[in-house]
PDB file of C-alpha atoms in Angstrom:
ATOM      1  CA  UNK J  20      64.689   7.545  54.473  1.00 50.00           C
ATOM      2  CA  UNK J  21      61.518   9.258  55.783  1.00 49.00           C
ATOM      3  CA  UNK J  22      58.542   7.332  56.955  1.00 51.00           C
ATOM      4  CA  UNK J  23      56.379   6.207  54.010  1.00 52.00           C
ATOM      5  CA  UNK J  24      52.991   7.932  53.823  1.00 52.00           C
ATOM      6  CA  UNK J  25      49.906   5.769  53.965  1.00 54.00           C
ATOM      7  CA  UNK J  26      48.023   5.643  50.641  1.00 53.00           C
ATOM      8  CA  UNK J  27      44.570   7.204  50.492  1.00 55.00           C
ATOM      9  CA  UNK J  28      41.457   5.006  50.418  1.00 53.00           C
ATOM     10  CA  UNK J  29      39.656   6.002  47.213  1.00 51.00           C
ATOM     11  CA  UNK J  30      36.711   3.685  47.886  1.00 52.00           C
ATOM     12  CA  UNK J  31      35.655   5.780  50.881  1.00 47.00           C
ATOM     13  CA  UNK J  32      35.704   8.915  48.771  1.00 50.00           C
ATOM     14  CA  UNK J  33      33.753   7.210  46.036  1.00 50.00           C
ATOM     15  CA  UNK J  34      31.158   5.945  48.530  1.00 50.00           C
ATOM     16  CA  UNK J  35      30.612   9.443  49.892  1.00 49.00           C
ATOM     17  CA  UNK J  36      30.255  10.876  46.395  1.00 48.00           C
ATOM     18  CA  UNK J  37      27.832   8.128  45.446  1.00 47.00           C
ATOM     19  CA  UNK J  38      25.664   8.795  48.507  1.00 50.00           C
ATOM     20  CA  UNK J  39      25.593  12.490  47.710  1.00 50.00           C
ATOM     21  CA  UNK J  40      24.700  11.722  44.117  1.00 48.00           C
ATOM     22  CA  UNK J  41      21.797   9.505  45.166  1.00 52.00           C
ATOM     23  CA  UNK J  42      20.024  12.278  47.116  1.00 51.00           C
ATOM     24  CA  UNK J  43      16.591  13.091  45.572  1.00 52.00           C
ATOM     25  CA  UNK J  44      15.457  16.664  45.088  1.00 52.00           C
ATOM     26  CA  UNK J  45      13.311  17.401  48.138  1.00 52.00           C
ATOM     27  CA  UNK J  46      11.021  19.818  46.300  1.00 52.00           C
ATOM     28  CA  UNK J  47       9.829  17.353  43.658  1.00 50.00           C
ATOM     29  CA  UNK J  48       9.164  14.735  46.329  1.00 52.00           C
ATOM     30  CA  UNK J  49       7.097  17.113  48.471  1.00 52.00           C
ATOM     31  CA  UNK J  50       5.051  18.259  45.475  1.00 54.00           C
ATOM     32  CA  UNK J  51       4.049  14.712  44.658  1.00 52.00           C
ATOM     33  CA  UNK J  52       3.151  14.058  48.292  1.00 54.00           C
ATOM     34  CA  UNK J  53       1.088  17.214  48.461  1.00 50.00           C
ATOM     35  CA  UNK J  54      -0.717  16.279  45.265  1.00 49.00           C
ATOM     36  CA  UNK J  55      -1.563  12.825  46.655  1.00 53.00           C
ATOM     37  CA  UNK J  56      -2.636  14.245  49.999  1.00 53.00           C
ATOM     38  CA  UNK J  57      -4.780  16.851  48.295  1.00 50.00           C
ATOM     39  CA  UNK J  58      -6.571  14.103  46.354  1.00 48.00           C
ATOM     40  CA  UNK J  59      -7.282  11.921  49.373  1.00 48.00           C
ATOM     41  CA  UNK J  60      -8.189  14.675  51.824  1.00 47.00           C
ATOM     42  CA  UNK J  61     -10.369  16.747  49.503  1.00 51.00           C
ATOM     43  CA  UNK J  62     -13.613  17.571  51.260  1.00 50.00           C
ATOM     44  CA  UNK J  63     -16.790  16.210  49.767  1.00 49.00           C
ATOM     45  CA  UNK J  64     -19.449  18.784  48.878  1.00 50.00           C
ATOM     46  CA  UNK J  65     -22.047  19.038  51.645  1.00 49.00           C
ATOM     47  CA  UNK J  66     -25.353  17.348  50.974  1.00 48.00           C
ATOM     48  CA  UNK J  67     -28.275  19.655  50.368  1.00 45.00           C
ATOM     49  CA  UNK J  68     -30.563  19.835  53.354  1.00 50.00           C
ATOM     50  CA  UNK J  69     -34.210  19.186  52.825  1.00 52.00           C
ATOM     51  CA  UNK J  70     -36.311  22.266  53.474  1.00 63.00           C
ATOM     52  CA  UNK J  71     -38.372  22.164  56.616  1.00 76.00           C
ATOM     53  CA  UNK J  72     -41.998  23.154  56.096  1.00 79.00           C
ATOM     54  CA  UNK J  73     -43.091  26.544  57.373  1.00 82.00           C
ATOM     55  CA  UNK J  74     -45.287  26.229  60.449  1.00 79.00           C
ATOM     56  CA  UNK J  75     -48.110  28.390  61.762  1.00 73.00           C
ATOM     57  CA  UNK J  76     -45.916  29.465  64.678  1.00 74.00           C
ATOM     58  CA  UNK J  77     -43.444  30.967  62.190  1.00 76.00           C
ATOM     59  CA  UNK J  78     -46.132  33.256  60.774  1.00 71.00           C
ATOM     60  CA  UNK J  79     -48.715  33.969  63.456  1.00 71.00           C
ATOM     61  CA  UNK J  80     -48.741  34.517  67.237  1.00 66.00           C
ATOM     62  CA  UNK J  81     -50.292  31.131  68.027  1.00 66.00           C
ATOM     63  CA  UNK J  82     -49.376  28.451  70.549  1.00 65.00           C
ATOM     64  CA  UNK J  83     -50.112  24.810  71.234  1.00 68.00           C
ATOM     65  CA  UNK J  84     -50.274  22.143  68.559  1.00 71.00           C
ATOM     66  CA  UNK J  85     -51.263  24.637  65.873  1.00 71.00           C
ATOM     67  CA  UNK J  86     -47.923  26.436  66.249  1.00 73.00           C
ATOM     68  CA  UNK J  87     -46.038  23.283  65.160  1.00 81.00           C
ATOM     69  CA  UNK J  88     -48.425  22.380  62.348  1.00 79.00           C
ATOM     70  CA  UNK J  89     -47.056  22.973  58.814  1.00 82.00           C
ATOM     71  CA  UNK J  90     -49.001  25.373  56.623  1.00 77.00           C
ATOM     72  CA  UNK J  91     -50.638  23.214  53.948  1.00 76.00           C
ATOM     73  CA  UNK J  92     -52.064  24.467  50.631  1.00 77.00           C
ATOM     74  CA  UNK J  93     -55.571  23.353  51.586  1.00 72.00           C
ATOM     75  CA  UNK J  94     -55.396  25.524  54.712  1.00 74.00           C
ATOM     76  CA  UNK J  95     -54.303  28.487  52.603  1.00 74.00           C
ATOM     77  CA  UNK J  96     -57.185  27.834  50.202  1.00 72.00           C
ATOM     78  CA  UNK J  97     -59.608  27.724  53.128  1.00 71.00           C
ATOM     79  CA  UNK J  98     -58.296  31.034  54.409  1.00 72.00           C
ATOM     80  CA  UNK J  99     -58.633  32.616  50.970  1.00 70.00           C
ATOM     81  CA  UNK J 100     -62.238  31.427  50.707  1.00 66.00           C
ATOM     82  CA  UNK J 101     -62.971  32.787  54.181  1.00 66.00           C
ATOM     83  CA  UNK J 102     -61.550  36.213  53.324  1.00 63.00           C
ATOM     84  CA  UNK J 103     -63.481  36.337  50.056  1.00 64.00           C
ATOM     85  CA  UNK J 104     -66.677  35.335  51.825  1.00 57.00           C
ATOM     86  CA  UNK J 105     -66.341  37.761  54.724  1.00 56.00           C
ATOM     87  CA  UNK J 106     -64.417  40.687  53.224  1.00 60.00           C
ATOM     88  CA  UNK J 107     -65.315  40.372  49.547  1.00 58.00           C
ATOM     89  CA  UNK J 108     -61.723  39.848  48.399  1.00 62.00           C
ATOM     90  CA  UNK J 109     -58.365  38.458  49.468  1.00 63.00           C
ATOM     91  CA  UNK J 110     -56.543  41.082  51.501  1.00 62.00           C
ATOM     92  CA  UNK J 111     -53.065  42.111  50.342  1.00 67.00           C
ATOM     93  CA  UNK J 112     -50.655  41.060  53.071  1.00 66.00           C
ATOM     94  CA  UNK J 113     -53.481  39.343  54.945  1.00 70.00           C
ATOM     95  CA  UNK J 114     -53.572  35.898  56.505  1.00 70.00           C
ATOM     96  CA  UNK J 115     -54.556  34.150  53.250  1.00 69.00           C
ATOM     97  CA  UNK J 116     -51.763  35.792  51.242  1.00 72.00           C
ATOM     98  CA  UNK J 117     -49.173  34.965  53.903  1.00 71.00           C
ATOM     99  CA  UNK J 118     -50.318  31.341  54.121  1.00 72.00           C
ATOM    100  CA  UNK J 119     -50.303  30.897  50.339  1.00 71.00           C
ATOM    101  CA  UNK J 120     -46.742  32.210  50.122  1.00 73.00           C
ATOM    102  CA  UNK J 121     -45.670  29.871  52.917  1.00 71.00           C
ATOM    103  CA  UNK J 122     -47.425  26.780  51.579  1.00 69.00           C
ATOM    104  CA  UNK J 123     -46.656  27.033  47.858  1.00 65.00           C
ATOM    105  CA  UNK J 124     -42.916  26.142  47.872  1.00 56.00           C
ATOM    106  CA  UNK J 125     -43.198  23.556  50.621  1.00 47.00           C
ATOM    107  CA  UNK J 126     -45.687  21.050  49.226  1.00 42.00           C
ATOM    108  CA  UNK J 127     -46.345  19.204  46.008  1.00 40.00           C
ATOM    109  CA  UNK J 128     -49.818  18.174  47.119  1.00 39.00           C
ATOM    110  CA  UNK J 129     -52.014  18.808  50.147  1.00 40.00           C
ATOM    111  CA  UNK J 130     -51.225  16.715  53.196  1.00 42.00           C
ATOM    112  CA  UNK J 131     -53.818  13.959  53.721  1.00 41.00           C
ATOM    113  CA  UNK J 132     -56.200  14.360  56.628  1.00 38.00           C
ATOM    114  CA  UNK J 133     -55.806  11.763  59.351  1.00 42.00           C
ATOM    115  CA  UNK J 134     -59.019   9.741  59.522  1.00 37.00           C
ATOM    116  CA  UNK J 135     -60.175   9.831  63.141  1.00 40.00           C
ATOM    117  CA  UNK J 136     -63.748   8.972  62.136  1.00 39.00           C
ATOM    118  CA  UNK J 137     -65.262   6.274  59.900  1.00 39.00           C
ATOM    119  CA  UNK J 138     -64.342   6.666  56.261  1.00 35.00           C
ATOM    120  CA  UNK J 139     -67.950   7.360  55.300  1.00 36.00           C
ATOM    121  CA  UNK J 140     -67.869  10.542  57.368  1.00 39.00           C
ATOM    122  CA  UNK J 141     -65.241  12.098  55.102  1.00 38.00           C
ATOM    123  CA  UNK J 142     -66.025  13.397  51.636  1.00 39.00           C
ATOM    124  CA  UNK J 143     -62.442  12.815  50.482  1.00 49.00           C
ATOM    125  CA  UNK J 144     -58.915  12.999  51.829  1.00 54.00           C
ATOM    126  CA  UNK J 145     -58.519  16.625  50.789  1.00 74.00           C
ATOM    127  CA  UNK J 146     -61.804  17.896  52.250  1.00 88.00           C
ATOM    128  CA  UNK J 147     -61.591  20.455  55.036  1.00 91.00           C
ATOM    129  CA  UNK J 148     -62.816  19.100  58.359  1.00 94.00           C
ATOM    130  CA  UNK J 149     -64.737  20.864  61.104  1.00 96.00           C
ATOM    131  CA  UNK J 150     -61.664  20.736  63.337  1.00 95.00           C
ATOM    132  CA  UNK J 151     -59.529  22.425  60.695  1.00 92.00           C
ATOM    133  CA  UNK J 152     -62.156  25.109  60.131  1.00 94.00           C
ATOM    134  CA  UNK J 153     -62.166  25.850  63.861  1.00 96.00           C
ATOM    135  CA  UNK J 154     -58.372  26.023  63.952  1.00 93.00           C
ATOM    136  CA  UNK J 155     -58.484  28.583  61.140  1.00 92.00           C
ATOM    137  CA  UNK J 156     -60.484  30.849  63.469  1.00 94.00           C
ATOM    138  CA  UNK J 157     -57.445  30.994  65.756  1.00 91.00           C
ATOM    139  CA  UNK J 158     -55.743  32.944  62.953  1.00 89.00           C
ATOM    140  CA  UNK J 159     -58.572  34.971  61.420  1.00 89.00           C
ATOM    141  CA  UNK J 160     -60.144  36.025  64.732  1.00 92.00           C
ATOM    142  CA  UNK J 161     -57.755  34.690  67.339  1.00 92.00           C
ATOM    143  CA  UNK J 162     -57.605  37.939  69.325  1.00 94.00           C
ATOM    144  CA  UNK J 163     -61.372  38.094  69.845  1.00 96.00           C
ATOM    145  CA  UNK J 164     -62.498  37.420  73.437  1.00 97.00           C
ATOM    146  CA  UNK J 165     -64.801  34.412  73.640  1.00 98.00           C
ATOM    147  CA  UNK J 166     -68.450  35.348  74.187  1.00 98.00           C
ATOM    148  CA  UNK J 167     -71.720  33.419  74.343  1.00 97.00           C
ATOM    149  CA  UNK J 168     -72.247  33.484  70.576  1.00 97.00           C
ATOM    150  CA  UNK J 169     -68.797  31.972  70.043  1.00 98.00           C
ATOM    151  CA  UNK J 170     -69.432  29.295  72.655  1.00 98.00           C
ATOM    152  CA  UNK J 171     -72.763  28.377  71.059  1.00 97.00           C
ATOM    153  CA  UNK J 172     -71.216  28.148  67.587  1.00 98.00           C
ATOM    154  CA  UNK J 173     -68.325  26.029  68.865  1.00 98.00           C
ATOM    155  CA  UNK J 174     -70.745  23.712  70.652  1.00 97.00           C
ATOM    156  CA  UNK J 175     -72.789  23.294  67.459  1.00 97.00           C
ATOM    157  CA  UNK J 176     -69.600  22.521  65.543  1.00 97.00           C
ATOM    158  CA  UNK J 177     -68.492  19.946  68.124  1.00 97.00           C
ATOM    159  CA  UNK J 178     -71.892  18.209  68.041  1.00 96.00           C
ATOM    160  CA  UNK J 179     -71.754  17.915  64.258  1.00 96.00           C
ATOM    161  CA  UNK J 180     -68.141  16.731  64.247  1.00 96.00           C
ATOM    162  CA  UNK J 181     -68.672  14.003  66.846  1.00 94.00           C
ATOM    163  CA  UNK J 182     -72.303  13.120  66.232  1.00 93.00           C
ATOM    164  CA  UNK J 183     -72.973  13.337  69.990  1.00 91.00           C
ATOM    165  CA  UNK J 184     -75.651  15.686  71.327  1.00 89.00           C
ATOM    166  CA  UNK J 185     -73.872  16.168  74.641  1.00 87.00           C
ATOM    167  CA  UNK J 186     -71.077  18.488  75.678  1.00 88.00           C
ATOM    168  CA  UNK J 187     -67.867  16.489  76.005  1.00 91.00           C
ATOM    169  CA  UNK J 188     -66.144  17.089  79.377  1.00 92.00           C
ATOM    170  CA  UNK J 189     -62.856  18.856  78.738  1.00 92.00           C
ATOM    171  CA  UNK J 190     -63.714  19.363  75.069  1.00 95.00           C
ATOM    172  CA  UNK J 191     -63.595  22.572  73.069  1.00 97.00           C
ATOM    173  CA  UNK J 192     -67.291  23.324  73.649  1.00 97.00           C
ATOM    174  CA  UNK J 193     -66.932  23.008  77.422  1.00 96.00           C
ATOM    175  CA  UNK J 194     -63.769  25.118  77.342  1.00 97.00           C
ATOM    176  CA  UNK J 195     -65.450  27.773  75.206  1.00 97.00           C
ATOM    177  CA  UNK J 196     -68.492  27.963  77.489  1.00 97.00           C
ATOM    178  CA  UNK J 197     -66.288  28.273  80.563  1.00 97.00           C
ATOM    179  CA  UNK J 198     -64.271  31.024  78.860  1.00 97.00           C
ATOM    180  CA  UNK J 199     -67.426  32.911  77.858  1.00 98.00           C
ATOM    181  CA  UNK J 200     -68.780  32.797  81.414  1.00 97.00           C
ATOM    182  CA  UNK J 201     -65.472  33.984  82.849  1.00 97.00           C
ATOM    183  CA  UNK J 202     -65.031  36.744  80.261  1.00 97.00           C
ATOM    184  CA  UNK J 203     -68.478  38.134  81.046  1.00 96.00           C
ATOM    185  CA  UNK J 204     -67.251  39.000  84.543  1.00 96.00           C
ATOM    186  CA  UNK J 205     -64.079  40.733  83.353  1.00 96.00           C
ATOM    187  CA  UNK J 206     -63.679  44.375  82.416  1.00 93.00           C
ATOM    188  CA  UNK J 207     -60.449  44.528  80.417  1.00 94.00           C
ATOM    189  CA  UNK J 208     -60.194  42.632  77.122  1.00 93.00           C
ATOM    190  CA  UNK J 209     -56.508  41.873  77.640  1.00 93.00           C
ATOM    191  CA  UNK J 210     -57.435  39.694  80.618  1.00 94.00           C
ATOM    192  CA  UNK J 211     -60.089  37.724  78.746  1.00 96.00           C
ATOM    193  CA  UNK J 212     -59.687  34.294  77.154  1.00 97.00           C
ATOM    194  CA  UNK J 213     -59.363  34.599  73.381  1.00 97.00           C
ATOM    195  CA  UNK J 214     -60.603  32.345  70.587  1.00 97.00           C
ATOM    196  CA  UNK J 215     -57.014  31.332  69.834  1.00 94.00           C
ATOM    197  CA  UNK J 216     -56.678  29.995  73.394  1.00 95.00           C
ATOM    198  CA  UNK J 217     -59.613  27.655  72.829  1.00 97.00           C
ATOM    199  CA  UNK J 218     -59.343  26.689  69.151  1.00 96.00           C
ATOM    200  CA  UNK J 219     -55.611  26.579  68.345  1.00 90.00           C
ATOM    201  CA  UNK J 220     -55.588  22.774  68.736  1.00 90.00           C
ATOM    202  CA  UNK J 221     -59.246  22.008  68.021  1.00 94.00           C
ATOM    203  CA  UNK J 222     -58.484  19.017  65.804  1.00 92.00           C
ATOM    204  CA  UNK J 223     -56.573  17.271  68.578  1.00 92.00           C
ATOM    205  CA  UNK J 224     -59.322  17.940  71.128  1.00 93.00           C
ATOM    206  CA  UNK J 225     -62.105  16.512  68.970  1.00 95.00           C
ATOM    207  CA  UNK J 226     -62.488  12.746  69.546  1.00 94.00           C
ATOM    208  CA  UNK J 227     -63.992  12.485  66.052  1.00 94.00           C
ATOM    209  CA  UNK J 228     -63.963  14.747  63.027  1.00 95.00           C
ATOM    210  CA  UNK J 229     -65.677  14.985  59.670  1.00 95.00           C
ATOM    211  CA  UNK J 230     -65.618  17.018  56.491  1.00 95.00           C
ATOM    212  CA  UNK J 231     -67.673  20.191  56.632  1.00 96.00           C
ATOM    213  CA  UNK J 232     -70.963  20.147  54.714  1.00 96.00           C
ATOM    214  CA  UNK J 233     -73.449  22.910  53.972  1.00 94.00           C
ATOM    215  CA  UNK J 234     -75.761  21.448  56.642  1.00 96.00           C
ATOM    216  CA  UNK J 235     -72.970  21.744  59.207  1.00 96.00           C
ATOM    217  CA  UNK J 236     -72.395  25.361  58.230  1.00 95.00           C
ATOM    218  CA  UNK J 237     -76.098  26.190  58.523  1.00 95.00           C
ATOM    219  CA  UNK J 238     -76.246  24.709  62.022  1.00 96.00           C
ATOM    220  CA  UNK J 239     -73.186  26.611  63.222  1.00 97.00           C
ATOM    221  CA  UNK J 240     -74.350  29.891  61.664  1.00 96.00           C
ATOM    222  CA  UNK J 241     -77.774  29.510  63.253  1.00 95.00           C
ATOM    223  CA  UNK J 242     -76.250  28.885  66.691  1.00 96.00           C
ATOM    224  CA  UNK J 243     -74.014  31.958  66.471  1.00 97.00           C
ATOM    225  CA  UNK J 244     -76.861  34.188  65.260  1.00 96.00           C
ATOM    226  CA  UNK J 245     -79.295  33.090  67.990  1.00 95.00           C
ATOM    227  CA  UNK J 246     -76.805  33.959  70.730  1.00 96.00           C
ATOM    228  CA  UNK J 247     -75.654  37.297  69.328  1.00 94.00           C
ATOM    229  CA  UNK J 248     -77.647  40.318  70.540  1.00 92.00           C
ATOM    230  CA  UNK J 249     -77.147  41.990  67.167  1.00 90.00           C
ATOM    231  CA  UNK J 250     -78.208  38.858  65.227  1.00 90.00           C
ATOM    232  CA  UNK J 251     -74.983  38.919  63.215  1.00 91.00           C
ATOM    233  CA  UNK J 252     -71.982  36.645  62.741  1.00 92.00           C
ATOM    234  CA  UNK J 253     -68.462  37.831  63.518  1.00 94.00           C
ATOM    235  CA  UNK J 254     -66.214  38.441  60.445  1.00 90.00           C
ATOM    236  CA  UNK J 255     -63.657  35.637  60.313  1.00 89.00           C
ATOM    237  CA  UNK J 256     -65.273  33.989  63.323  1.00 94.00           C
ATOM    238  CA  UNK J 257     -66.547  30.468  63.910  1.00 96.00           C
ATOM    239  CA  UNK J 258     -69.608  30.628  61.655  1.00 95.00           C
ATOM    240  CA  UNK J 259     -67.737  32.407  58.859  1.00 93.00           C
ATOM    241  CA  UNK J 260     -64.886  29.894  58.914  1.00 93.00           C
ATOM    242  CA  UNK J 261     -67.184  26.857  58.885  1.00 95.00           C
ATOM    243  CA  UNK J 262     -69.222  28.391  56.052  1.00 93.00           C
ATOM    244  CA  UNK J 263     -66.043  29.022  54.052  1.00 92.00           C
ATOM    245  CA  UNK J 264     -64.928  25.421  54.593  1.00 92.00           C
ATOM    246  CA  UNK J 265     -68.309  24.097  53.445  1.00 93.00           C
ATOM    247  CA  UNK J 266     -68.138  26.189  50.287  1.00 91.00           C
ATOM    248  CA  UNK J 267     -64.587  25.042  49.586  1.00 88.00           C
ATOM    249  CA  UNK J 268     -65.570  21.386  49.983  1.00 90.00           C
ATOM    250  CA  UNK J 269     -68.601  21.868  47.749  1.00 87.00           C
ATOM    251  CA  UNK J 270     -66.448  23.371  45.003  1.00 83.00           C
ATOM    252  CA  UNK J 271     -64.207  20.292  45.075  1.00 76.00           C
ATOM    253  CA  UNK J 272     -67.058  17.923  44.249  1.00 69.00           C
TER     254      UNK J 272
END
């Protein structure tokens, strides 16, 4: 009799079949995982950035504090008044038009003027000050070399802004007078000190400031006329800018 064969172990076969039967479809599992991962890792929409105001340095070739100063609607209005006063109308593509385009979308209301003088010296928070009128000259006539008529007008403006009848050491009047004296000895205009070099940060250089009145404008105009050999004011210059500011303030009353 031959050797008896060992019986098979059916439980092992059944266990293997059961394990194979319990395998999950890999595709359905990965789809669910991807769906969950897509929900948790979805990028949030970026927050809208607040627009930065357009500054004078973005529009005009100016330097100093004026270059970083935002263009406010009241400054654009002052420039428009100055162009209308001096040229008879607002120039297409001129400084006033450029400033109005820059200021309109950036502001809901004019920026308040920082009170560096007693409150009684200001007509209201939106009135144009002497310092701001002088800074406007850096744009309207910034390339003009400083002469004696400019220095006299700037000195008259400084006296009226500060209420002091003396030239402030290191102030805009002293700087303008020094520039006028130096320019008189120079031959080439490109080497001369320009109005923009003196007035681009006039507000910061004035220890006190005040809103421009018609009396202030008359004093500045008179000073510029007396020191001009042709007895005339310069278009867009110191006297014209201060006069435009006075008219703008008067219209607001």
